[in-house]
Amino acid sequence: MPRKKASPAPRKGFIKTIVEVEGRTETRVVEIPAFEPTPWGPDTALETVGTRAVRVDAGEKVTGQAKYTADIARPGMLHAIILRSWVARGTLVSVDVDAARKIRGVIDVIGPGDAPAKTRLFPRKVTYAGQPIAAVCAESLHAVTAGIRALRAKIETAPFAATFEAATAPDAPLVRSKGNVAEGSPVVNARGNLARGLARADVVIEREYRTPVQLHSAIEPHGAVAEWQGDQLVVWESTQGIFRTREQLAEGLELPQSRVRVIKQYMGGGFGAKNGAGPHTFVAAIFARRTGRPVRCVNSRKAEQSDSGNRPATTQRVTIGAKRNGTLTAISLSADIPLGVGGWEGGPGQLYHELYACPNVRTEETFAYVNASAMQAFRAPGYAEGAFALEGAINALAAKLGMDPLALRRRNYAKTDPRKKRPWSGNALLECYEQAAARFGWDTRDSRRGPAASRAQVRRGFGMAAQIWPTGGGPPAYAHVRINADASIDLLTGTQDLGTGARTILSQVVADAMGARLSDVHTVIGDTGSLPYTGNSWGSMTTPSVAPAARMAAEDARRMLLDAAAPMLGVPLGKLETRNSTVCVRGTDRSMTFAEVTKELGDVMIIGRGTRGPNPLDVSVATFGAQFAEVEVDTRTGVVRVVRIVAAHDAGRILNPTLAESQLEGGIIQGLGYGMFEERVLDPATGLQLNPDLHDYRIPTIADTPVIDAFCVGQADAAANHTGARGLAEPPIIPTAPAIAAAVADAIGAELHEIPLTPWRVLAAAGEV
Amino acid sequence: MQPPMRLTVNGRAAEVSPEPGERLLTTVTERLHLTGTKFGCGHGECGACSVLVDGRLTYACLALTEACDGAAVTTVEGLATGETLAPLQRAFIAHDAAQCGYCTPGQLIAATRLLERNANPTENEIKVGMSGNLCRCGTYPKIITAIQAVARGEFAAPAR
């Protein structure tokens, strides 16, 4: 007799929920899952989750077998290159393609008017240096390079405004026809009464900070391979969002989404710059349609460094008021942010409202369009910029009050979310402070202050900074778990692994939810053609969004497996449990392996379905952390060496500590680059970028790597979602630069107000130049 | 078209007819379909295309294929012996020294050369020897750990 108790209907209905993406709050309609698995709390014993399981795709990566977008070669494939503007503003008068077309191997050339209108490719109006103006495709890289050199384009130049000051000056050249100040600017957010807060302060400090344009600089440039298969466009793309790329391709090329398939198995880094279809994607797709052949278009390094997104610069004027005992009474920010020709308002302001319990906070952010490549989200957009200034000002306040910067932060710890006025789902920031300070030796730092013998000009300094980042994730995210006839298990979900380890942690979650061996679980991701939807891998959202869906799908499949196994074992369902890919009868030694059950089932396939449920509305979900830096400053040359970083972060349950530590180290090293070297430089006379490469735009090398002691504290956060895990990818970049700047200030006895901390800035701050 | 020239790639003879001025990176990836070697910059700035040419650490994006006539080239695909991974490959897996994995083939080639020249490098020697290979994910601490583990002989015996 078949059992009556089948799996329940997949959903109960629909509801509105709130999701925070990259600091922005969005309301979404989502389905209520049919069942919500029992939360994995701090005391839940798990077998695979929480272990240092080896990255499941590491073998492919160390053997060169992992196929990245540029490694995809299709029969008859053509190569495409984009010609880009060499002026910052003007009008594209003509593109002469005759000479290019005559080059042996050149197949096709496209320019203004050749791309579908909705792709917005190749406009006549040039608004920044690096803007695509035409493209060539050819039989080989050799021929396409020759073809691009033979293109003759004429641009009539016009005055440009590449800085915030120039773009907001009276009679500035128009970057956008609607005006250079972004609609809605200045963006003002306030709580309490700033004037009253300042009036109550015993001490007030005012500072101005500047942060540079930082470039994502993924080692794999953006790229796409496009091929028409019948009436379907198949695109291999290095992307953080296969479904968003599909949506944008379908919209730009006016195709139904079902006729576009986007595939991404491996990508060489994203960091926020690879969130959808770009000019290279459309160029590959358009050429593929025109020629009937597959086309690959990969950015050159110059294109990658000059037009693939960036973290925008900021100028932040900060005023902080405090009582003599350190209690904050007022925080004020006035910020200018030049976005480039486009982008979104991911400003530094929100952090000011969240990190400390201060009753009176006001932020005012003005976003302006300038004649430079558009910004894109870059790991903790807004917050990394904001932390340099806010944490710099907090450190300056501590010095003025004669207080320990750590004690000042502890005093102003926000027990509840001061912006949304509700509890945290979990918050171990105090534990972060305590454990990182202990491992760093913060309290005994003065004993290590003396200069190294024989290097009297080298001074040692110590500094710290804190971090918050909203990391709740949220719906929609879907997963299917199917049990194959041989009892191997597939997790199917349309997410992406950027190198974060998503494949690995999702397999771990499924293994625990099923009671299966990790080696029996195979996670399939990165293909819109066959997988259920999940959103972009941005905003540290993948783990808290997809892991719950994967867990639910696995539990759904497990229920069905038990439904099948119960009559085979002749016991009621309630007596069964699963472990090690075996169904066991509790309290006996009777059992059946999953494979024995599926063998009985023949080709009946068990398919479990999981969805990410709505977010809790009564708590705020965020990841916290504190970092401590030790530096050596050569006071004669201004050269700073970062000696050591100690970092403690709280992201709820850690699904895999090794992968978490890799994320922390990666964020810290990028934060070190932001603080120490990285700065896009535009020529004020021409608007051209002077360092569109990896030589003059310097990212950290292995030789710059300090000793890093990075670890996670805290415990499973069952209030955030039923896996207890929050996001972790972005937070570690936030406090690194301000911690280093504080350490340098400590070493030289003078504050630093601008990054990167180049030798001349350090010397200037020290009064040596 | 040039007359074909000979390379020995990962121990196997290969005949190629490169375009004038063709770089070894293009030859290896586009002609020989060994895509483990990666394009990152094309200007010798990032090290993603590192290969060994007659044992020397070489940026394949800067090497003219024609200048490699008769040379022995080792790419990441040539590091393993059959199914058995090289100690460095196993150490990179065990110590999580690959995040996105894109720079990893170049890192492994550079580390292979480093350990050939200096079987027991100090941390500083590792930093100097590996500083021509950029990683944006930030695997540097794990790369140092992995190389040190191999130098100590921890991965000498192939794992089952």
PDB file of C-alpha atoms in Angstrom, chain A residues 226-422:
ATOM      1  CA  ALA A 226      28.027  33.642 -27.721  1.00  0.00           C
ATOM      2  CA  GLU A 227      26.606  30.990 -30.013  1.00  0.00           C
ATOM      3  CA  TRP A 228      23.229  30.528 -31.643  1.00  0.00           C
ATOM      4  CA  GLN A 229      22.027  26.957 -31.303  1.00  0.00           C
ATOM      5  CA  GLY A 230      18.909  26.751 -33.438  1.00  0.00           C
ATOM      6  CA  ASP A 231      16.709  29.584 -32.243  1.00  0.00           C
ATOM      7  CA  GLN A 232      18.405  29.797 -28.863  1.00  0.00           C
ATOM      8  CA  LEU A 233      21.234  32.110 -27.953  1.00  0.00           C
ATOM      9  CA  VAL A 234      23.738  30.382 -25.670  1.00  0.00           C
ATOM     10  CA  VAL A 235      26.158  32.652 -23.816  1.00  0.00           C
ATOM     11  CA  TRP A 236      29.072  31.632 -21.644  1.00  0.00           C
ATOM     12  CA  GLU A 237      29.745  34.626 -19.444  1.00  0.00           C
ATOM     13  CA  SER A 238      32.045  35.395 -16.550  1.00  0.00           C
ATOM     14  CA  THR A 239      29.266  36.623 -14.308  1.00  0.00           C
ATOM     15  CA  GLN A 240      28.036  36.871 -10.746  1.00  0.00           C
ATOM     16  CA  GLY A 241      24.461  36.628 -12.001  1.00  0.00           C
ATOM     17  CA  ILE A 242      23.463  34.185 -14.732  1.00  0.00           C
ATOM     18  CA  PHE A 243      19.763  35.050 -14.517  1.00  0.00           C
ATOM     19  CA  ARG A 244      20.352  38.804 -14.503  1.00  0.00           C
ATOM     20  CA  THR A 245      22.645  38.411 -17.506  1.00  0.00           C
ATOM     21  CA  ARG A 246      19.908  36.418 -19.239  1.00  0.00           C
ATOM     22  CA  GLU A 247      17.315  39.058 -18.417  1.00  0.00           C
ATOM     23  CA  GLN A 248      19.512  41.867 -19.759  1.00  0.00           C
ATOM     24  CA  LEU A 249      20.411  39.952 -22.924  1.00  0.00           C
ATOM     25  CA  ALA A 250      16.760  39.125 -23.578  1.00  0.00           C
ATOM     26  CA  GLU A 251      15.788  42.743 -23.067  1.00  0.00           C
ATOM     27  CA  GLY A 252      18.621  44.196 -25.139  1.00  0.00           C
ATOM     28  CA  LEU A 253      18.164  41.797 -28.037  1.00  0.00           C
ATOM     29  CA  GLU A 254      14.353  41.675 -27.704  1.00  0.00           C
ATOM     30  CA  LEU A 255      14.212  37.926 -27.221  1.00  0.00           C
ATOM     31  CA  PRO A 256      12.046  35.836 -24.890  1.00  0.00           C
ATOM     32  CA  GLN A 257      14.078  34.832 -21.847  1.00  0.00           C
ATOM     33  CA  SER A 258      13.472  31.181 -22.702  1.00  0.00           C
ATOM     34  CA  ARG A 259      15.486  31.668 -25.883  1.00  0.00           C
ATOM     35  CA  VAL A 260      18.543  32.876 -24.016  1.00  0.00           C
ATOM     36  CA  ARG A 261      20.682  30.477 -22.021  1.00  0.00           C
ATOM     37  CA  VAL A 262      23.528  31.776 -19.859  1.00  0.00           C
ATOM     38  CA  ILE A 263      26.213  29.450 -18.550  1.00  0.00           C
ATOM     39  CA  LYS A 264      28.950  30.148 -16.031  1.00  0.00           C
ATOM     40  CA  GLN A 265      30.857  27.306 -14.463  1.00  0.00           C
ATOM     41  CA  TYR A 266      34.049  29.081 -13.396  1.00  0.00           C
ATOM     42  CA  MET A 267      34.966  32.722 -13.150  1.00  0.00           C
ATOM     43  CA  GLY A 268      38.220  34.432 -12.335  1.00  0.00           C
ATOM     44  CA  GLY A 269      36.939  36.852  -9.736  1.00  0.00           C
ATOM     45  CA  GLY A 270      34.118  39.367  -9.794  1.00  0.00           C
ATOM     46  CA  PHE A 271      34.124  41.505  -6.630  1.00  0.00           C
ATOM     47  CA  GLY A 272      30.973  43.291  -7.793  1.00  0.00           C
ATOM     48  CA  ALA A 273      32.012  44.209 -11.342  1.00  0.00           C
ATOM     49  CA  LYS A 274      30.449  41.226 -13.084  1.00  0.00           C
ATOM     50  CA  ASN A 275      26.783  41.552 -12.260  1.00  0.00           C
ATOM     51  CA  GLY A 276      25.190  41.408 -15.693  1.00  0.00           C
ATOM     52  CA  ALA A 277      25.571  41.657 -19.447  1.00  0.00           C
ATOM     53  CA  GLY A 278      28.171  44.179 -20.588  1.00  0.00           C
ATOM     54  CA  PRO A 279      29.225  45.648 -23.934  1.00  0.00           C
ATOM     55  CA  HIS A 280      31.423  42.586 -24.555  1.00  0.00           C
ATOM     56  CA  THR A 281      28.378  40.323 -24.059  1.00  0.00           C
ATOM     57  CA  PHE A 282      26.215  42.207 -26.524  1.00  0.00           C
ATOM     58  CA  VAL A 283      29.049  42.486 -29.046  1.00  0.00           C
ATOM     59  CA  ALA A 284      29.591  38.718 -28.945  1.00  0.00           C
ATOM     60  CA  ALA A 285      25.842  38.039 -29.265  1.00  0.00           C
ATOM     61  CA  ILE A 286      25.309  40.545 -32.084  1.00  0.00           C
ATOM     62  CA  PHE A 287      28.261  39.254 -34.104  1.00  0.00           C
ATOM     63  CA  ALA A 288      27.086  35.679 -33.513  1.00  0.00           C
ATOM     64  CA  ARG A 289      23.677  36.577 -34.945  1.00  0.00           C
ATOM     65  CA  ARG A 290      25.130  38.476 -37.911  1.00  0.00           C
ATOM     66  CA  THR A 291      27.724  35.862 -38.853  1.00  0.00           C
ATOM     67  CA  GLY A 292      25.970  32.669 -37.793  1.00  0.00           C
ATOM     68  CA  ARG A 293      29.148  31.622 -35.996  1.00  0.00           C
ATOM     69  CA  PRO A 294      30.172  31.465 -32.346  1.00  0.00           C
ATOM     70  CA  VAL A 295      32.002  34.591 -31.158  1.00  0.00           C
ATOM     71  CA  ARG A 296      34.280  35.212 -28.196  1.00  0.00           C
ATOM     72  CA  CYS A 297      34.803  38.720 -26.842  1.00  0.00           C
ATOM     73  CA  VAL A 298      37.158  39.189 -23.890  1.00  0.00           C
ATOM     74  CA  ASN A 299      38.233  42.531 -22.474  1.00  0.00           C
ATOM     75  CA  SER A 300      41.830  43.581 -22.843  1.00  0.00           C
ATOM     76  CA  ARG A 301      43.479  44.493 -19.552  1.00  0.00           C
ATOM     77  CA  LYS A 302      43.276  48.133 -20.562  1.00  0.00           C
ATOM     78  CA  ALA A 303      39.521  47.866 -21.138  1.00  0.00           C
ATOM     79  CA  GLU A 304      39.188  45.951 -17.880  1.00  0.00           C
ATOM     80  CA  GLN A 305      40.992  48.618 -15.853  1.00  0.00           C
ATOM     81  CA  SER A 306      39.350  51.570 -17.576  1.00  0.00           C
ATOM     82  CA  ASP A 307      35.747  50.531 -18.265  1.00  0.00           C
ATOM     83  CA  SER A 308      34.507  47.595 -16.244  1.00  0.00           C
ATOM     84  CA  GLY A 309      33.315  49.280 -13.077  1.00  0.00           C
ATOM     85  CA  ASN A 310      34.947  50.855 -10.071  1.00  0.00           C
ATOM     86  CA  ARG A 311      34.410  51.944  -6.499  1.00  0.00           C
ATOM     87  CA  PRO A 312      33.684  55.675  -6.760  1.00  0.00           C
ATOM     88  CA  ALA A 313      35.772  58.279  -4.992  1.00  0.00           C
ATOM     89  CA  THR A 314      34.349  60.168  -2.031  1.00  0.00           C
ATOM     90  CA  THR A 315      34.960  63.358  -0.135  1.00  0.00           C
ATOM     91  CA  GLN A 316      33.501  63.043   3.354  1.00  0.00           C
ATOM     92  CA  ARG A 317      33.179  65.932   5.797  1.00  0.00           C
ATOM     93  CA  VAL A 318      32.564  64.437   9.215  1.00  0.00           C
ATOM     94  CA  THR A 319      31.558  66.128  12.463  1.00  0.00           C
ATOM     95  CA  ILE A 320      31.333  64.123  15.671  1.00  0.00           C
ATOM     96  CA  GLY A 321      30.265  65.299  19.090  1.00  0.00           C
ATOM     97  CA  ALA A 322      30.827  63.382  22.320  1.00  0.00           C
ATOM     98  CA  LYS A 323      30.591  63.701  26.072  1.00  0.00           C
ATOM     99  CA  ARG A 324      33.818  63.759  28.075  1.00  0.00           C
ATOM    100  CA  ASN A 325      33.306  60.048  28.863  1.00  0.00           C
ATOM    101  CA  GLY A 326      33.165  59.205  25.169  1.00  0.00           C
ATOM    102  CA  THR A 327      29.411  58.828  24.739  1.00  0.00           C
ATOM    103  CA  LEU A 328      28.568  59.982  21.219  1.00  0.00           C
ATOM    104  CA  THR A 329      25.982  62.754  21.038  1.00  0.00           C
ATOM    105  CA  ALA A 330      26.078  63.616  17.336  1.00  0.00           C
ATOM    106  CA  ILE A 331      27.413  62.304  14.029  1.00  0.00           C
ATOM    107  CA  SER A 332      27.183  64.323  10.848  1.00  0.00           C
ATOM    108  CA  LEU A 333      28.347  63.556   7.334  1.00  0.00           C
ATOM    109  CA  SER A 334      28.337  65.660   4.226  1.00  0.00           C
ATOM    110  CA  ALA A 335      29.669  63.677   1.272  1.00  0.00           C
ATOM    111  CA  ASP A 336      30.384  64.256  -2.412  1.00  0.00           C
ATOM    112  CA  ILE A 337      30.436  61.206  -4.647  1.00  0.00           C
ATOM    113  CA  PRO A 338      31.277  61.360  -8.372  1.00  0.00           C
ATOM    114  CA  LEU A 339      29.664  58.276  -9.893  1.00  0.00           C
ATOM    115  CA  GLY A 340      31.034  58.352 -13.422  1.00  0.00           C
ATOM    116  CA  VAL A 341      28.521  58.480 -16.287  1.00  0.00           C
ATOM    117  CA  GLY A 342      26.219  56.068 -14.474  1.00  0.00           C
ATOM    118  CA  GLY A 343      25.771  53.811 -11.519  1.00  0.00           C
ATOM    119  CA  TRP A 344      23.679  53.822  -8.396  1.00  0.00           C
ATOM    120  CA  GLU A 345      23.766  55.668  -5.121  1.00  0.00           C
ATOM    121  CA  GLY A 346      25.759  53.262  -3.007  1.00  0.00           C
ATOM    122  CA  GLY A 347      27.077  55.996  -0.764  1.00  0.00           C
ATOM    123  CA  PRO A 348      29.061  55.991   2.451  1.00  0.00           C
ATOM    124  CA  GLY A 349      26.198  57.369   4.557  1.00  0.00           C
ATOM    125  CA  GLN A 350      24.349  54.300   5.756  1.00  0.00           C
ATOM    126  CA  LEU A 351      27.267  53.010   7.838  1.00  0.00           C
ATOM    127  CA  TYR A 352      27.128  56.222   9.876  1.00  0.00           C
ATOM    128  CA  HIS A 353      23.626  55.309  11.008  1.00  0.00           C
ATOM    129  CA  GLU A 354      24.403  51.710  11.951  1.00  0.00           C
ATOM    130  CA  LEU A 355      27.794  51.249  13.548  1.00  0.00           C
ATOM    131  CA  TYR A 356      27.303  53.195  16.783  1.00  0.00           C
ATOM    132  CA  ALA A 357      24.499  53.904  19.210  1.00  0.00           C
ATOM    133  CA  CYS A 358      24.291  57.640  18.693  1.00  0.00           C
ATOM    134  CA  PRO A 359      20.913  59.365  19.082  1.00  0.00           C
ATOM    135  CA  ASN A 360      21.543  62.212  16.640  1.00  0.00           C
ATOM    136  CA  VAL A 361      22.819  61.327  13.186  1.00  0.00           C
ATOM    137  CA  ARG A 362      22.480  63.192   9.941  1.00  0.00           C
ATOM    138  CA  THR A 363      24.018  62.261   6.603  1.00  0.00           C
ATOM    139  CA  GLU A 364      23.827  64.231   3.395  1.00  0.00           C
ATOM    140  CA  GLU A 365      25.218  62.681   0.227  1.00  0.00           C
ATOM    141  CA  THR A 366      25.435  64.368  -3.156  1.00  0.00           C
ATOM    142  CA  PHE A 367      25.943  62.094  -6.130  1.00  0.00           C
ATOM    143  CA  ALA A 368      27.127  63.604  -9.395  1.00  0.00           C
ATOM    144  CA  TYR A 369      27.628  62.256 -12.907  1.00  0.00           C
ATOM    145  CA  VAL A 370      31.066  62.924 -14.344  1.00  0.00           C
ATOM    146  CA  ASN A 371      32.752  62.150 -17.666  1.00  0.00           C
ATOM    147  CA  ALA A 372      34.381  58.934 -16.517  1.00  0.00           C
ATOM    148  CA  SER A 373      33.512  55.240 -16.660  1.00  0.00           C
ATOM    149  CA  ALA A 374      30.476  54.283 -14.551  1.00  0.00           C
ATOM    150  CA  MET A 375      30.893  52.921 -11.059  1.00  0.00           C
ATOM    151  CA  GLN A 376      29.711  49.462 -10.114  1.00  0.00           C
ATOM    152  CA  ALA A 377      29.299  47.759  -6.796  1.00  0.00           C
ATOM    153  CA  PHE A 378      32.689  46.863  -5.351  1.00  0.00           C
ATOM    154  CA  ARG A 379      32.892  44.593  -2.298  1.00  0.00           C
ATOM    155  CA  ALA A 380      30.984  46.408   0.464  1.00  0.00           C
ATOM    156  CA  PRO A 381      30.076  49.399  -1.709  1.00  0.00           C
ATOM    157  CA  GLY A 382      29.720  52.584   0.324  1.00  0.00           C
ATOM    158  CA  TYR A 383      30.697  50.927   3.576  1.00  0.00           C
ATOM    159  CA  ALA A 384      34.409  50.577   2.755  1.00  0.00           C
ATOM    160  CA  GLU A 385      34.491  54.271   1.826  1.00  0.00           C
ATOM    161  CA  GLY A 386      32.381  55.267   4.813  1.00  0.00           C
ATOM    162  CA  ALA A 387      34.465  53.270   7.272  1.00  0.00           C
ATOM    163  CA  PHE A 388      37.678  55.020   6.271  1.00  0.00           C
ATOM    164  CA  ALA A 389      36.181  58.361   7.236  1.00  0.00           C
ATOM    165  CA  LEU A 390      33.915  57.428  10.151  1.00  0.00           C
ATOM    166  CA  GLU A 391      36.486  55.167  11.778  1.00  0.00           C
ATOM    167  CA  GLY A 392      39.188  57.744  11.127  1.00  0.00           C
ATOM    168  CA  ALA A 393      37.081  60.338  12.903  1.00  0.00           C
ATOM    169  CA  ILE A 394      36.325  57.974  15.785  1.00  0.00           C
ATOM    170  CA  ASN A 395      40.054  57.353  16.194  1.00  0.00           C
ATOM    171  CA  ALA A 396      40.689  61.110  16.086  1.00  0.00           C
ATOM    172  CA  LEU A 397      37.990  61.594  18.714  1.00  0.00           C
ATOM    173  CA  ALA A 398      39.610  58.977  20.933  1.00  0.00           C
ATOM    174  CA  ALA A 399      42.925  60.828  20.695  1.00  0.00           C
ATOM    175  CA  LYS A 400      41.250  64.116  21.543  1.00  0.00           C
ATOM    176  CA  LEU A 401      39.459  62.593  24.525  1.00  0.00           C
ATOM    177  CA  GLY A 402      42.610  60.814  25.635  1.00  0.00           C
ATOM    178  CA  MET A 403      40.669  57.562  25.468  1.00  0.00           C
ATOM    179  CA  ASP A 404      41.668  54.174  24.173  1.00  0.00           C
ATOM    180  CA  PRO A 405      40.018  53.797  20.733  1.00  0.00           C
ATOM    181  CA  LEU A 406      38.805  50.343  21.706  1.00  0.00           C
ATOM    182  CA  ALA A 407      37.229  51.616  24.930  1.00  0.00           C
ATOM    183  CA  LEU A 408      35.539  54.417  22.983  1.00  0.00           C
ATOM    184  CA  ARG A 409      34.011  51.896  20.600  1.00  0.00           C
ATOM    185  CA  ARG A 410      32.881  49.612  23.400  1.00  0.00           C
ATOM    186  CA  ARG A 411      31.177  52.549  25.075  1.00  0.00           C
ATOM    187  CA  ASN A 412      29.181  53.299  21.946  1.00  0.00           C
ATOM    188  CA  TYR A 413      28.311  49.719  21.081  1.00  0.00           C
ATOM    189  CA  ALA A 414      24.862  49.518  19.515  1.00  0.00           C
ATOM    190  CA  LYS A 415      22.946  46.894  21.482  1.00  0.00           C
ATOM    191  CA  THR A 416      20.100  47.121  19.003  1.00  0.00           C
ATOM    192  CA  ASP A 417      19.951  48.362  15.421  1.00  0.00           C
ATOM    193  CA  PRO A 418      20.050  52.141  15.903  1.00  0.00           C
ATOM    194  CA  ARG A 419      18.789  52.832  12.376  1.00  0.00           C
ATOM    195  CA  LYS A 420      15.818  50.489  12.289  1.00  0.00           C
ATOM    196  CA  LYS A 421      15.279  50.487  16.043  1.00  0.00           C
ATOM    197  CA  ARG A 422      14.885  46.752  16.455  1.00  0.00           C
TER     198      ARG A 422
END
